């Protein structure tokens, strides 16, 4: 099970961090992916293998892992209105995928 | 770059099977190391992983759907498929197919809306 905040909001140009907290050590021992889903569209990969940016993703997006707290984070700096979307973390538990509940990012 | 496209009926009657196909272009479904996934999303809700197929036919399922799900591959058509049996209104969702691999980003299809209704 992965837990994300339901929503976050920040102003253009600012930095926002979205957390993803796992249970039973799953994040500490498995890779985490982050997906962006804009309104009316399907998901696209933003971060894979904890920290790697997908092709075409600007370096304003970064991923990190904190093994001590079994959590992952997605940080977006220099926020733009186009970053407004739902963001989902995804990892693994015994060979199956698990998703976080998603975080709605609003760029005010 | 690989592209995935879901196809199938947009309306399924309750208790009937839901069958979808994912057509893959820009890469062979038989290429080693790739996992071919199905994910769904009810309207206004989050993503739910259904299952995947890889290798020579290894399949993993979401335990909550295991008893109703079949996933198969057709290398001759470069497609993989999903069948979900005994559907109810709770199975109404956008269904996505996706390709994943270790050390590589996941590619998603655009999704197909399937409504379960009489």
Tab-separated table of C-alpha atoms in Angstrom:
chain	number	residue	atom	x	y	z
A	1	UNK	CA	0.000	0.000	0.000
A	2	UNK	CA	1.300	3.458	-0.944
A	3	UNK	CA	0.018	6.650	0.662
A	4	UNK	CA	0.068	10.052	-1.029
A	5	UNK	CA	-1.418	13.389	-0.009
A	6	UNK	CA	-4.763	13.914	-1.688
A	7	UNK	CA	-3.845	17.335	-3.013
A	8	UNK	CA	-1.177	20.022	-3.001
A	9	UNK	CA	-1.232	23.566	-4.304
A	10	UNK	CA	1.513	26.045	-5.057
A	11	UNK	CA	2.157	29.163	-7.087
A	12	UNK	CA	3.926	29.349	-10.439
A	13	UNK	CA	7.692	29.485	-10.109
A	14	UNK	CA	7.674	27.842	-6.708
A	15	UNK	CA	8.789	24.340	-5.708
A	16	UNK	CA	6.494	21.554	-4.572
A	17	UNK	CA	7.231	18.091	-3.206
A	18	UNK	CA	4.797	15.182	-3.327
A	19	UNK	CA	5.408	12.305	-0.936
A	20	UNK	CA	4.687	8.610	-1.302
A	21	UNK	CA	4.925	6.494	1.825
A	22	UNK	CA	5.040	2.738	1.672
A	23	UNK	CA	4.185	-0.028	4.066
A	24	UNK	CA	6.271	-3.023	5.119
A	25	UNK	CA	9.507	-1.757	3.567
A	26	UNK	CA	8.293	-2.006	-0.017
A	27	UNK	CA	9.759	1.329	-1.149
A	28	UNK	CA	13.112	0.691	0.493
A	29	UNK	CA	13.501	-2.569	-1.414
A	30	UNK	CA	11.780	-1.841	-4.758
A	31	UNK	CA	11.987	0.839	-7.421
A	32	UNK	CA	9.437	3.646	-7.499
A	33	UNK	CA	7.936	5.219	-10.597
A	34	UNK	CA	5.999	8.465	-10.851
A	35	UNK	CA	3.290	9.078	-13.440
A	36	UNK	CA	1.676	12.332	-14.516
A	37	UNK	CA	-1.924	12.380	-15.680
A	38	UNK	CA	-3.269	15.610	-17.086
A	39	UNK	CA	-7.060	16.120	-17.201
A	40	UNK	CA	-8.629	14.008	-19.899
A	41	UNK	CA	-5.410	12.179	-20.771
A	42	UNK	CA	-3.747	8.900	-19.927
A	43	UNK	CA	-0.762	8.614	-17.586
A	44	UNK	CA	2.785	9.256	-18.762
A	45	UNK	CA	6.012	8.391	-17.004
A	46	UNK	CA	7.818	11.226	-15.270
A	47	UNK	CA	10.310	9.340	-13.083
A	48	UNK	CA	11.354	5.685	-13.195
A	49	UNK	CA	13.745	3.663	-11.046
A	50	UNK	CA	13.408	6.141	-8.177
A	51	UNK	CA	15.363	9.018	-9.717
A	52	UNK	CA	15.598	8.674	-13.512
A	53	UNK	CA	13.702	11.163	-15.664
A	54	UNK	CA	11.732	9.776	-18.574
A	55	UNK	CA	12.528	10.997	-22.049
A	56	UNK	CA	11.489	14.569	-22.668
A	57	UNK	CA	10.846	15.327	-18.991
A	58	UNK	CA	12.519	18.602	-17.968
A	59	UNK	CA	15.077	18.632	-15.194
A	60	UNK	CA	12.620	20.634	-13.089
A	61	UNK	CA	11.303	17.188	-12.118
A	62	UNK	CA	13.320	15.048	-9.735
A	63	UNK	CA	12.744	11.919	-7.694
A	64	UNK	CA	14.271	10.795	-4.422
A	65	UNK	CA	14.061	7.986	-1.905
A	66	UNK	CA	14.336	8.001	1.891
A	67	UNK	CA	14.870	4.398	2.899
A	68	UNK	CA	14.788	5.204	6.602
A	69	UNK	CA	11.184	6.329	6.343
A	70	UNK	CA	10.244	3.977	3.487
A	71	UNK	CA	9.139	6.918	1.377
A	72	UNK	CA	9.679	8.423	-2.043
A	73	UNK	CA	9.272	11.990	-3.183
A	74	UNK	CA	8.652	13.810	-6.427
A	75	UNK	CA	9.896	17.386	-6.479
A	76	UNK	CA	8.899	19.885	-9.136
A	77	UNK	CA	10.734	23.176	-9.202
A	78	UNK	CA	9.926	26.315	-11.186
A	79	UNK	CA	6.270	25.325	-11.304
A	80	UNK	CA	4.360	26.037	-14.497
A	81	UNK	CA	0.637	25.973	-15.118
A	82	UNK	CA	1.197	22.991	-17.444
A	83	UNK	CA	2.377	20.967	-14.445
A	84	UNK	CA	-1.159	20.983	-13.064
A	85	UNK	CA	-2.133	17.309	-13.080
A	86	UNK	CA	-2.619	14.189	-10.981
A	87	UNK	CA	0.583	12.426	-9.958
A	88	UNK	CA	0.746	8.756	-9.010
A	89	UNK	CA	3.576	6.821	-7.433
A	90	UNK	CA	3.940	3.126	-8.209
A	91	UNK	CA	6.079	0.376	-6.765
A	92	UNK	CA	5.949	-3.380	-6.239
A	93	UNK	CA	4.846	-5.921	-3.649
A	94	UNK	CA	5.671	-9.551	-4.353
A	95	UNK	CA	5.815	-9.118	-8.140
A	96	UNK	CA	2.616	-7.101	-8.388
A	97	UNK	CA	2.264	-3.397	-9.035
A	98	UNK	CA	0.876	-1.125	-6.349
A	99	UNK	CA	-0.174	2.481	-6.875
A	100	UNK	CA	-0.547	5.377	-4.544
A	101	UNK	CA	-3.959	6.997	-4.461
A	102	UNK	CA	-2.749	9.958	-6.493
A	103	UNK	CA	-2.071	13.597	-5.673
A	104	UNK	CA	-3.844	16.459	-7.416
A	105	UNK	CA	-1.372	19.277	-8.032
A	106	UNK	CA	-2.931	22.683	-8.473
A	107	UNK	CA	-0.761	25.497	-9.755
A	108	UNK	CA	-2.480	28.609	-8.483
B	1	UNK	CA	9.263	4.771	-30.110
B	2	UNK	CA	6.804	2.114	-29.066
B	3	UNK	CA	3.095	2.886	-29.268
B	4	UNK	CA	0.244	0.957	-27.692
B	5	UNK	CA	-3.430	1.093	-28.668
B	6	UNK	CA	-6.305	-0.485	-26.798
B	7	UNK	CA	-9.340	-1.775	-28.700
B	8	UNK	CA	-12.562	-3.546	-27.859
B	9	UNK	CA	-16.241	-2.937	-27.150
B	10	UNK	CA	-17.151	0.226	-25.301
B	11	UNK	CA	-20.249	-1.364	-23.777
B	12	UNK	CA	-20.506	-4.730	-22.042
B	13	UNK	CA	-23.610	-6.254	-20.466
B	14	UNK	CA	-23.482	-7.274	-16.812
B	15	UNK	CA	-22.289	-10.830	-16.188
B	16	UNK	CA	-20.748	-10.985	-19.680
B	17	UNK	CA	-16.996	-11.141	-20.376
B	18	UNK	CA	-15.051	-7.978	-21.122
B	19	UNK	CA	-12.382	-8.556	-23.774
B	20	UNK	CA	-9.772	-6.015	-24.832
B	21	UNK	CA	-6.761	-6.115	-27.110
B	22	UNK	CA	-3.607	-4.015	-27.009
B	23	UNK	CA	-1.860	-3.571	-30.358
B	24	UNK	CA	1.818	-2.741	-30.162
B	25	UNK	CA	3.781	-0.857	-32.826
B	26	UNK	CA	7.370	0.328	-32.922
B	27	UNK	CA	8.638	-2.759	-31.154
B	28	UNK	CA	8.126	-6.503	-31.003
B	29	UNK	CA	6.031	-7.976	-28.245
B	30	UNK	CA	8.391	-10.942	-28.346
B	31	UNK	CA	11.420	-8.845	-27.458
B	32	UNK	CA	12.993	-10.027	-24.258
B	33	UNK	CA	12.733	-8.223	-20.978
B	34	UNK	CA	9.424	-6.425	-21.486
B	35	UNK	CA	6.378	-6.773	-19.276
B	36	UNK	CA	2.964	-6.169	-20.835
B	37	UNK	CA	0.494	-4.734	-18.354
B	38	UNK	CA	-3.187	-3.935	-17.972
B	39	UNK	CA	-4.312	-1.116	-15.651
B	40	UNK	CA	-7.732	0.432	-15.166
B	41	UNK	CA	-9.165	3.639	-13.755
B	42	UNK	CA	-12.809	4.169	-12.773
B	43	UNK	CA	-14.081	7.663	-13.428
B	44	UNK	CA	-12.767	10.124	-10.869
B	45	UNK	CA	-10.693	7.477	-9.106
B	46	UNK	CA	-7.115	6.241	-9.027
B	47	UNK	CA	-5.207	3.652	-10.992
B	48	UNK	CA	-5.645	-0.068	-10.356
B	49	UNK	CA	-3.202	-2.626	-11.728
B	50	UNK	CA	-4.922	-5.675	-13.220
B	51	UNK	CA	-2.025	-7.898	-14.254
B	52	UNK	CA	0.837	-8.512	-16.670
B	53	UNK	CA	2.316	-11.095	-18.998
B	54	UNK	CA	5.978	-11.495	-19.924
B	55	UNK	CA	8.605	-13.909	-21.123
B	56	UNK	CA	7.191	-17.125	-22.511
B	57	UNK	CA	3.877	-16.619	-20.788
B	58	UNK	CA	4.507	-15.833	-17.156
B	59	UNK	CA	1.500	-14.005	-15.719
B	60	UNK	CA	1.024	-12.046	-12.502
B	61	UNK	CA	-2.391	-10.879	-11.309
B	62	UNK	CA	-3.835	-8.410	-8.872
B	63	UNK	CA	-5.059	-10.795	-6.156
B	64	UNK	CA	-8.384	-8.993	-5.977
B	65	UNK	CA	-9.119	-9.793	-9.629
B	66	UNK	CA	-7.223	-13.052	-10.094
B	67	UNK	CA	-10.249	-15.328	-10.305
B	68	UNK	CA	-11.812	-13.332	-13.159
B	69	UNK	CA	-8.814	-12.319	-15.281
B	70	UNK	CA	-7.106	-13.932	-18.253
B	71	UNK	CA	-4.154	-12.330	-20.028
B	72	UNK	CA	-2.622	-13.713	-23.204
B	73	UNK	CA	-0.175	-12.770	-25.963
B	74	UNK	CA	-0.344	-13.198	-29.733
B	75	UNK	CA	3.170	-12.599	-31.118
B	76	UNK	CA	1.978	-13.180	-34.687
B	77	UNK	CA	-0.229	-10.084	-34.405
B	78	UNK	CA	2.047	-8.219	-31.994
B	79	UNK	CA	-0.841	-7.962	-29.553
B	80	UNK	CA	-1.741	-8.946	-26.035
B	81	UNK	CA	-5.210	-9.292	-24.591
B	82	UNK	CA	-7.287	-9.057	-21.445
B	83	UNK	CA	-10.454	-10.941	-20.591
B	84	UNK	CA	-12.401	-10.110	-17.448
B	85	UNK	CA	-15.345	-12.388	-16.703
B	86	UNK	CA	-18.594	-11.867	-14.790
B	87	UNK	CA	-18.448	-8.086	-15.024
B	88	UNK	CA	-20.566	-5.707	-12.974
B	89	UNK	CA	-21.014	-1.959	-12.958
B	90	UNK	CA	-17.971	-1.788	-10.686
B	91	UNK	CA	-15.831	-2.837	-13.651
B	92	UNK	CA	-16.768	0.297	-15.584
B	93	UNK	CA	-13.496	2.126	-16.132
B	94	UNK	CA	-10.915	3.370	-18.592
B	95	UNK	CA	-8.636	0.438	-19.344
B	96	UNK	CA	-4.992	1.048	-20.222
B	97	UNK	CA	-2.300	-1.232	-21.570
B	98	UNK	CA	1.330	-0.441	-20.819
B	99	UNK	CA	4.813	-1.726	-21.556
B	100	UNK	CA	7.340	-1.820	-18.739
B	101	UNK	CA	10.890	-2.994	-18.335
B	102	UNK	CA	13.595	-2.766	-15.722
B	103	UNK	CA	15.812	0.277	-16.279
B	104	UNK	CA	13.339	1.800	-18.734
B	105	UNK	CA	10.343	4.080	-18.577
B	106	UNK	CA	6.842	2.670	-18.869
B	107	UNK	CA	4.900	3.459	-22.034
B	108	UNK	CA	1.128	3.698	-21.834
B	109	UNK	CA	-1.693	3.439	-24.330
B	110	UNK	CA	-4.279	6.197	-24.522
B	111	UNK	CA	-6.895	4.078	-22.809
B	112	UNK	CA	-10.366	2.832	-23.725
B	113	UNK	CA	-13.559	3.508	-21.802
B	114	UNK	CA	-15.564	0.374	-21.083
B	115	UNK	CA	-19.017	0.775	-19.605
B	116	UNK	CA	-20.843	-2.132	-18.013
B	117	UNK	CA	-24.566	-1.585	-18.346
B	118	UNK	CA	-27.721	-3.274	-19.535
